[in-house]
Amino acid sequence: MNKPITIQNHNFTLHPSGAMYWHEREMLLISDVHLGKVSHFRKHGSAVPKKAIAKNFEKLQDVIQSFAPKIICFLGDLFHSNLNTEWNLFEQWTSTQTAAIVLVVGNHDIISPDRYEELGVKLVSEWVLDGFLLTHIPEERDALYNFSGHIHPGIKLRGIGRQFLKLPAFFQRKCQLILPAFGEFTGNYIMTPDKDDVVFAVTPEEVILVNTQE
């Protein structure tokens, strides 16, 4: 189940994939896919299931079909490191897309810009739209509301006794919203919210507003 939210009179939908749809801009925002990470770790001997590679592209297709965006904006770390076999899959994927694709360059995005431009992917260091600042690393800037990624935010939910559950999360502050990592095999950084922060936990089926006060 999706979660609708309103920020500065603009309407957004938080999706269980970890993506966010901006209705007024018909734009899908996705952060930290880390394509190529599975192949990178498998190459170096880690026992990562190969099916995780296909899962990233399946998730992309599912969320794109849900919203039919005109723009797909990746908020950094689209590809994990250097070129590997997953780049070929990315080339195939881009060839099937009708939406414009923009990459806000992240710290892991070290592949030559020429390779992206050959695929029609536009690269920017940041993007300012309608009073919103789109970056990879979270920033605070006067008069702008920041959308970002990088941290892979997660939340720990405590149950009765010693039970707890760790989930990825959308992490919202007064002037900032940090998206969870979209990619498989990316991990989460458990964040401790302040009293004014808002946390939306992400499960495979829904996005849930959680009470962060313990």
Short mmCIF file of the C-alpha atoms (twelve columns), coordinates in Angstrom:
data_MODEL
# 
_entry.id   MODEL 
# 
loop_
_atom_site.group_PDB 
_atom_site.id 
_atom_site.type_symbol 
_atom_site.label_atom_id 
_atom_site.label_alt_id 
_atom_site.label_comp_id 
_atom_site.label_asym_id 
_atom_site.label_seq_id 
_atom_site.Cartn_x 
_atom_site.Cartn_y 
_atom_site.Cartn_z 
_atom_site.pdbx_PDB_model_num 
ATOM 1   C CA . MET A 1   0.000  0.000   0.000   1 
ATOM 2   C CA . ASN A 2   1.330  3.420   -0.988  1 
ATOM 3   C CA . LYS A 3   1.536  6.393   1.395   1 
ATOM 4   C CA . PRO A 4   0.477  9.835   0.116   1 
ATOM 5   C CA . ILE A 5   2.143  12.882  1.686   1 
ATOM 6   C CA . THR A 6   2.104  16.609  1.035   1 
ATOM 7   C CA . ILE A 7   5.201  18.809  1.270   1 
ATOM 8   C CA . GLN A 8   5.081  22.540  0.545   1 
ATOM 9   C CA . ASN A 9   1.744  22.170  -1.244  1 
ATOM 10  C CA . HIS A 10  3.123  19.488  -3.571  1 
ATOM 11  C CA . ASN A 11  1.803  15.937  -3.577  1 
ATOM 12  C CA . PHE A 12  3.982  12.852  -3.319  1 
ATOM 13  C CA . THR A 13  3.424  9.129   -3.015  1 
ATOM 14  C CA . LEU A 14  5.823  6.911   -1.066  1 
ATOM 15  C CA . HIS A 15  6.025  3.443   -2.639  1 
ATOM 16  C CA . PRO A 16  6.984  0.143   -0.911  1 
ATOM 17  C CA . SER A 17  9.899  -0.221  -3.351  1 
ATOM 18  C CA . GLY A 18  11.528 2.787   -1.687  1 
ATOM 19  C CA . ALA A 19  10.744 5.104   -4.613  1 
ATOM 20  C CA . MET A 20  8.771  8.339   -4.364  1 
ATOM 21  C CA . TYR A 21  6.464  9.808   -7.009  1 
ATOM 22  C CA . TRP A 22  6.112  13.584  -7.408  1 
ATOM 23  C CA . HIS A 23  2.674  14.120  -8.897  1 
ATOM 24  C CA . GLU A 24  2.951  17.732  -10.056 1 
ATOM 25  C CA . ARG A 25  6.170  16.958  -11.936 1 
ATOM 26  C CA . GLU A 26  5.170  13.439  -13.019 1 
ATOM 27  C CA . MET A 27  8.584  12.449  -11.727 1 
ATOM 28  C CA . LEU A 28  9.724  9.227   -10.080 1 
ATOM 29  C CA . LEU A 29  12.523 9.692   -7.518  1 
ATOM 30  C CA . ILE A 30  14.757 6.706   -6.747  1 
ATOM 31  C CA . SER A 31  17.956 6.611   -4.711  1 
ATOM 32  C CA . ASP A 32  20.870 4.234   -4.248  1 
ATOM 33  C CA . VAL A 33  20.096 1.442   -6.685  1 
ATOM 34  C CA . HIS A 34  23.761 0.377   -6.701  1 
ATOM 35  C CA . LEU A 35  23.573 -1.578  -9.935  1 
ATOM 36  C CA . GLY A 36  26.651 -3.710  -10.367 1 
ATOM 37  C CA . LYS A 37  27.168 -4.257  -6.641  1 
ATOM 38  C CA . VAL A 38  25.961 -7.854  -6.728  1 
ATOM 39  C CA . SER A 39  28.277 -8.712  -9.635  1 
ATOM 40  C CA . HIS A 40  31.144 -6.896  -7.918  1 
ATOM 41  C CA . PHE A 41  30.795 -8.927  -4.723  1 
ATOM 42  C CA . ARG A 42  30.241 -12.198 -6.575  1 
ATOM 43  C CA . LYS A 43  33.424 -11.559 -8.571  1 
ATOM 44  C CA . HIS A 44  35.338 -11.250 -5.302  1 
ATOM 45  C CA . GLY A 45  33.955 -14.476 -3.864  1 
ATOM 46  C CA . SER A 46  30.940 -13.364 -1.836  1 
ATOM 47  C CA . ALA A 47  28.032 -15.797 -1.872  1 
ATOM 48  C CA . VAL A 48  25.445 -13.298 -3.088  1 
ATOM 49  C CA . PRO A 49  22.503 -14.866 -4.978  1 
ATOM 50  C CA . LYS A 50  22.710 -14.065 -8.676  1 
ATOM 51  C CA . LYS A 51  18.943 -13.567 -8.791  1 
ATOM 52  C CA . ALA A 52  19.459 -10.304 -6.867  1 
ATOM 53  C CA . ILE A 53  20.700 -8.777  -10.143 1 
ATOM 54  C CA . ALA A 54  17.402 -9.397  -11.897 1 
ATOM 55  C CA . LYS A 55  15.473 -8.241  -8.827  1 
ATOM 56  C CA . ASN A 56  16.736 -4.675  -9.195  1 
ATOM 57  C CA . PHE A 57  15.416 -4.420  -12.736 1 
ATOM 58  C CA . GLU A 58  12.153 -6.128  -11.823 1 
ATOM 59  C CA . LYS A 59  11.609 -3.570  -9.050  1 
ATOM 60  C CA . LEU A 60  12.341 -0.727  -11.449 1 
ATOM 61  C CA . GLN A 61  9.846  -2.011  -13.965 1 
ATOM 62  C CA . ASP A 62  7.155  -2.604  -11.346 1 
ATOM 63  C CA . VAL A 63  7.313  0.902   -9.895  1 
ATOM 64  C CA . ILE A 64  7.508  2.527   -13.338 1 
ATOM 65  C CA . GLN A 65  4.402  0.649   -14.415 1 
ATOM 66  C CA . SER A 66  2.637  1.804   -11.250 1 
ATOM 67  C CA . PHE A 67  3.129  5.515   -12.001 1 
ATOM 68  C CA . ALA A 68  4.045  5.855   -15.722 1 
ATOM 69  C CA . PRO A 69  6.324  8.842   -15.000 1 
ATOM 70  C CA . LYS A 70  7.524  11.329  -17.584 1 
ATOM 71  C CA . ILE A 71  10.827 11.697  -15.718 1 
ATOM 72  C CA . ILE A 72  12.857 9.164   -13.740 1 
ATOM 73  C CA . CYS A 73  15.339 10.889  -11.434 1 
ATOM 74  C CA . PHE A 74  17.982 8.791   -9.693  1 
ATOM 75  C CA . LEU A 75  19.308 10.523  -6.568  1 
ATOM 76  C CA . GLY A 76  22.823 9.165   -6.843  1 
ATOM 77  C CA . ASP A 77  24.674 5.866   -6.615  1 
ATOM 78  C CA . LEU A 78  22.876 4.407   -9.587  1 
ATOM 79  C CA . PHE A 79  25.857 2.174   -10.378 1 
ATOM 80  C CA . HIS A 80  28.019 0.860   -7.557  1 
ATOM 81  C CA . SER A 81  31.504 1.171   -9.029  1 
ATOM 82  C CA . ASN A 82  33.287 0.353   -12.278 1 
ATOM 83  C CA . LEU A 83  31.719 -1.196  -15.345 1 
ATOM 84  C CA . ASN A 84  30.780 -4.854  -15.136 1 
ATOM 85  C CA . THR A 85  28.264 -7.175  -16.780 1 
ATOM 86  C CA . GLU A 86  25.321 -5.368  -15.175 1 
ATOM 87  C CA . TRP A 87  26.051 -2.329  -17.343 1 
ATOM 88  C CA . ASN A 88  24.873 -4.373  -20.332 1 
ATOM 89  C CA . LEU A 89  21.583 -5.007  -18.541 1 
ATOM 90  C CA . PHE A 90  21.308 -1.296  -17.764 1 
ATOM 91  C CA . GLU A 91  21.822 -0.474  -21.457 1 
ATOM 92  C CA . GLN A 92  19.022 -2.863  -22.357 1 
ATOM 93  C CA . TRP A 93  16.781 -1.377  -19.687 1 
ATOM 94  C CA . THR A 94  17.302 2.238   -20.801 1 
ATOM 95  C CA . SER A 95  16.502 1.285   -24.400 1 
ATOM 96  C CA . THR A 96  12.972 0.291   -23.316 1 
ATOM 97  C CA . GLN A 97  12.197 3.496   -21.384 1 
ATOM 98  C CA . THR A 98  10.070 6.336   -22.726 1 
ATOM 99  C CA . ALA A 99  10.594 8.612   -19.710 1 
ATOM 100 C CA . ALA A 100 13.494 11.054  -19.561 1 
ATOM 101 C CA . ILE A 101 16.218 9.770   -17.217 1 
ATOM 102 C CA . VAL A 102 18.257 12.087  -14.981 1 
ATOM 103 C CA . LEU A 103 21.059 11.068  -12.622 1 
ATOM 104 C CA . VAL A 104 22.034 13.330  -9.732  1 
ATOM 105 C CA . VAL A 105 25.610 12.120  -9.448  1 
ATOM 106 C CA . GLY A 106 26.538 10.356  -6.210  1 
ATOM 107 C CA . ASN A 107 29.851 9.372   -4.665  1 
ATOM 108 C CA . HIS A 108 29.727 5.893   -6.221  1 
ATOM 109 C CA . ASP A 109 28.920 7.174   -9.712  1 
ATOM 110 C CA . ILE A 110 32.432 6.961   -11.167 1 
ATOM 111 C CA . ILE A 111 31.606 5.613   -14.621 1 
ATOM 112 C CA . SER A 112 32.454 8.083   -17.390 1 
ATOM 113 C CA . PRO A 113 29.640 10.587  -18.099 1 
ATOM 114 C CA . ASP A 114 30.118 9.784   -21.783 1 
ATOM 115 C CA . ARG A 115 28.769 6.278   -21.196 1 
ATOM 116 C CA . TYR A 116 25.581 7.671   -19.650 1 
ATOM 117 C CA . GLU A 117 25.174 10.327  -22.318 1 
ATOM 118 C CA . GLU A 118 25.390 7.655   -25.004 1 
ATOM 119 C CA . LEU A 119 22.279 6.135   -23.418 1 
ATOM 120 C CA . GLY A 120 20.450 9.457   -23.215 1 
ATOM 121 C CA . VAL A 121 20.880 9.777   -19.448 1 
ATOM 122 C CA . LYS A 122 21.354 13.385  -18.276 1 
ATOM 123 C CA . LEU A 123 23.842 13.934  -15.437 1 
ATOM 124 C CA . VAL A 124 23.626 16.796  -12.940 1 
ATOM 125 C CA . SER A 125 25.429 17.559  -9.676  1 
ATOM 126 C CA . GLU A 126 22.161 18.789  -8.123  1 
ATOM 127 C CA . TRP A 127 18.733 19.901  -9.308  1 
ATOM 128 C CA . VAL A 128 16.564 22.743  -8.028  1 
ATOM 129 C CA . LEU A 129 12.851 22.561  -8.933  1 
ATOM 130 C CA . ASP A 130 9.890  24.483  -7.467  1 
ATOM 131 C CA . GLY A 131 11.684 25.198  -4.196  1 
ATOM 132 C CA . PHE A 132 13.034 21.643  -3.840  1 
ATOM 133 C CA . LEU A 133 16.715 20.743  -3.872  1 
ATOM 134 C CA . LEU A 134 17.550 17.289  -5.252  1 
ATOM 135 C CA . THR A 135 20.943 15.959  -4.174  1 
ATOM 136 C CA . HIS A 136 22.630 12.669  -3.372  1 
ATOM 137 C CA . ILE A 137 24.109 13.574  0.005   1 
ATOM 138 C CA . PRO A 138 21.651 15.240  2.412   1 
ATOM 139 C CA . GLU A 139 22.045 19.013  2.550   1 
ATOM 140 C CA . GLU A 140 20.525 21.956  4.369   1 
ATOM 141 C CA . ARG A 141 20.131 25.085  2.274   1 
ATOM 142 C CA . ASP A 142 18.093 28.186  3.022   1 
ATOM 143 C CA . ALA A 143 14.650 28.384  1.390   1 
ATOM 144 C CA . LEU A 144 14.927 24.936  -0.208  1 
ATOM 145 C CA . TYR A 145 13.462 21.574  0.814   1 
ATOM 146 C CA . ASN A 146 15.968 18.778  0.224   1 
ATOM 147 C CA . PHE A 147 15.332 15.325  -1.261  1 
ATOM 148 C CA . SER A 148 18.341 13.009  -1.033  1 
ATOM 149 C CA . GLY A 149 19.625 9.501   -0.422  1 
ATOM 150 C CA . HIS A 150 23.144 8.253   0.396   1 
ATOM 151 C CA . ILE A 151 22.508 7.219   4.001   1 
ATOM 152 C CA . HIS A 152 20.268 4.171   3.318   1 
ATOM 153 C CA . PRO A 153 18.075 5.087   6.308   1 
ATOM 154 C CA . GLY A 154 16.482 2.391   8.398   1 
ATOM 155 C CA . ILE A 155 14.477 2.175   11.606  1 
ATOM 156 C CA . LYS A 156 14.446 -0.351  14.446  1 
ATOM 157 C CA . LEU A 157 10.979 -1.214  15.705  1 
ATOM 158 C CA . ARG A 158 10.767 -2.784  19.141  1 
ATOM 159 C CA . GLY A 159 8.154  -5.328  20.143  1 
ATOM 160 C CA . ILE A 160 7.190  -6.993  23.373  1 
ATOM 161 C CA . GLY A 161 10.166 -8.180  25.377  1 
ATOM 162 C CA . ARG A 162 13.393 -8.289  23.395  1 
ATOM 163 C CA . GLN A 163 11.813 -8.532  19.944  1 
ATOM 164 C CA . PHE A 164 12.775 -5.991  17.315  1 
ATOM 165 C CA . LEU A 165 12.548 -5.539  13.572  1 
ATOM 166 C CA . LYS A 166 14.820 -3.510  11.298  1 
ATOM 167 C CA . LEU A 167 13.246 -1.964  8.205   1 
ATOM 168 C CA . PRO A 168 14.303 0.547   5.557   1 
ATOM 169 C CA . ALA A 169 12.601 3.902   5.938   1 
ATOM 170 C CA . PHE A 170 11.795 7.279   4.474   1 
ATOM 171 C CA . PHE A 171 13.269 9.684   7.018   1 
ATOM 172 C CA . GLN A 172 11.656 13.138  7.108   1 
ATOM 173 C CA . ARG A 173 12.924 16.233  8.867   1 
ATOM 174 C CA . LYS A 174 11.630 19.810  8.817   1 
ATOM 175 C CA . CYS A 175 13.334 20.726  5.541   1 
ATOM 176 C CA . GLN A 176 14.520 17.353  4.291   1 
ATOM 177 C CA . LEU A 177 13.384 13.896  3.249   1 
ATOM 178 C CA . ILE A 178 15.924 11.091  2.849   1 
ATOM 179 C CA . LEU A 179 14.877 8.180   0.653   1 
ATOM 180 C CA . PRO A 180 15.716 4.563   1.498   1 
ATOM 181 C CA . ALA A 181 18.096 2.609   -0.707  1 
ATOM 182 C CA . PHE A 182 16.223 1.097   -3.643  1 
ATOM 183 C CA . GLY A 183 18.727 -1.599  -4.588  1 
ATOM 184 C CA . GLU A 184 18.976 -5.170  -3.407  1 
ATOM 185 C CA . PHE A 185 21.934 -6.022  -1.150  1 
ATOM 186 C CA . THR A 186 22.481 -2.429  -0.033  1 
ATOM 187 C CA . GLY A 187 21.849 -2.607  3.722   1 
ATOM 188 C CA . ASN A 188 20.362 -0.003  6.062   1 
ATOM 189 C CA . TYR A 189 21.793 2.528   8.485   1 
ATOM 190 C CA . ILE A 190 19.612 2.612   11.587  1 
ATOM 191 C CA . MET A 191 18.785 6.222   12.417  1 
ATOM 192 C CA . THR A 192 17.544 7.625   15.705  1 
ATOM 193 C CA . PRO A 193 14.850 10.223  15.075  1 
ATOM 194 C CA . ASP A 194 14.522 13.444  17.011  1 
ATOM 195 C CA . LYS A 195 11.114 14.345  18.417  1 
ATOM 196 C CA . ASP A 196 10.126 16.392  15.342  1 
ATOM 197 C CA . ASP A 197 11.268 13.818  12.774  1 
ATOM 198 C CA . VAL A 198 8.782  11.677  10.881  1 
ATOM 199 C CA . VAL A 199 9.622  8.109   9.877   1 
ATOM 200 C CA . PHE A 200 7.844  5.964   7.300   1 
ATOM 201 C CA . ALA A 201 8.868  2.310   7.603   1 
ATOM 202 C CA . VAL A 202 8.986  0.318   4.369   1 
ATOM 203 C CA . THR A 203 7.819  -3.281  4.105   1 
ATOM 204 C CA . PRO A 204 7.481  -5.300  0.871   1 
ATOM 205 C CA . GLU A 205 3.737  -4.581  0.862   1 
ATOM 206 C CA . GLU A 206 3.285  -1.096  2.313   1 
ATOM 207 C CA . VAL A 207 4.712  2.129   3.679   1 
ATOM 208 C CA . ILE A 208 3.770  2.755   7.301   1 
ATOM 209 C CA . LEU A 209 3.930  5.905   9.394   1 
ATOM 210 C CA . VAL A 210 5.505  4.742   12.641  1 
ATOM 211 C CA . ASN A 211 5.451  6.207   16.134  1 
ATOM 212 C CA . THR A 212 9.109  6.889   16.795  1 
ATOM 213 C CA . GLN A 213 8.716  7.701   20.476  1 
ATOM 214 C CA . GLU A 214 9.861  4.785   22.642  1 
# 
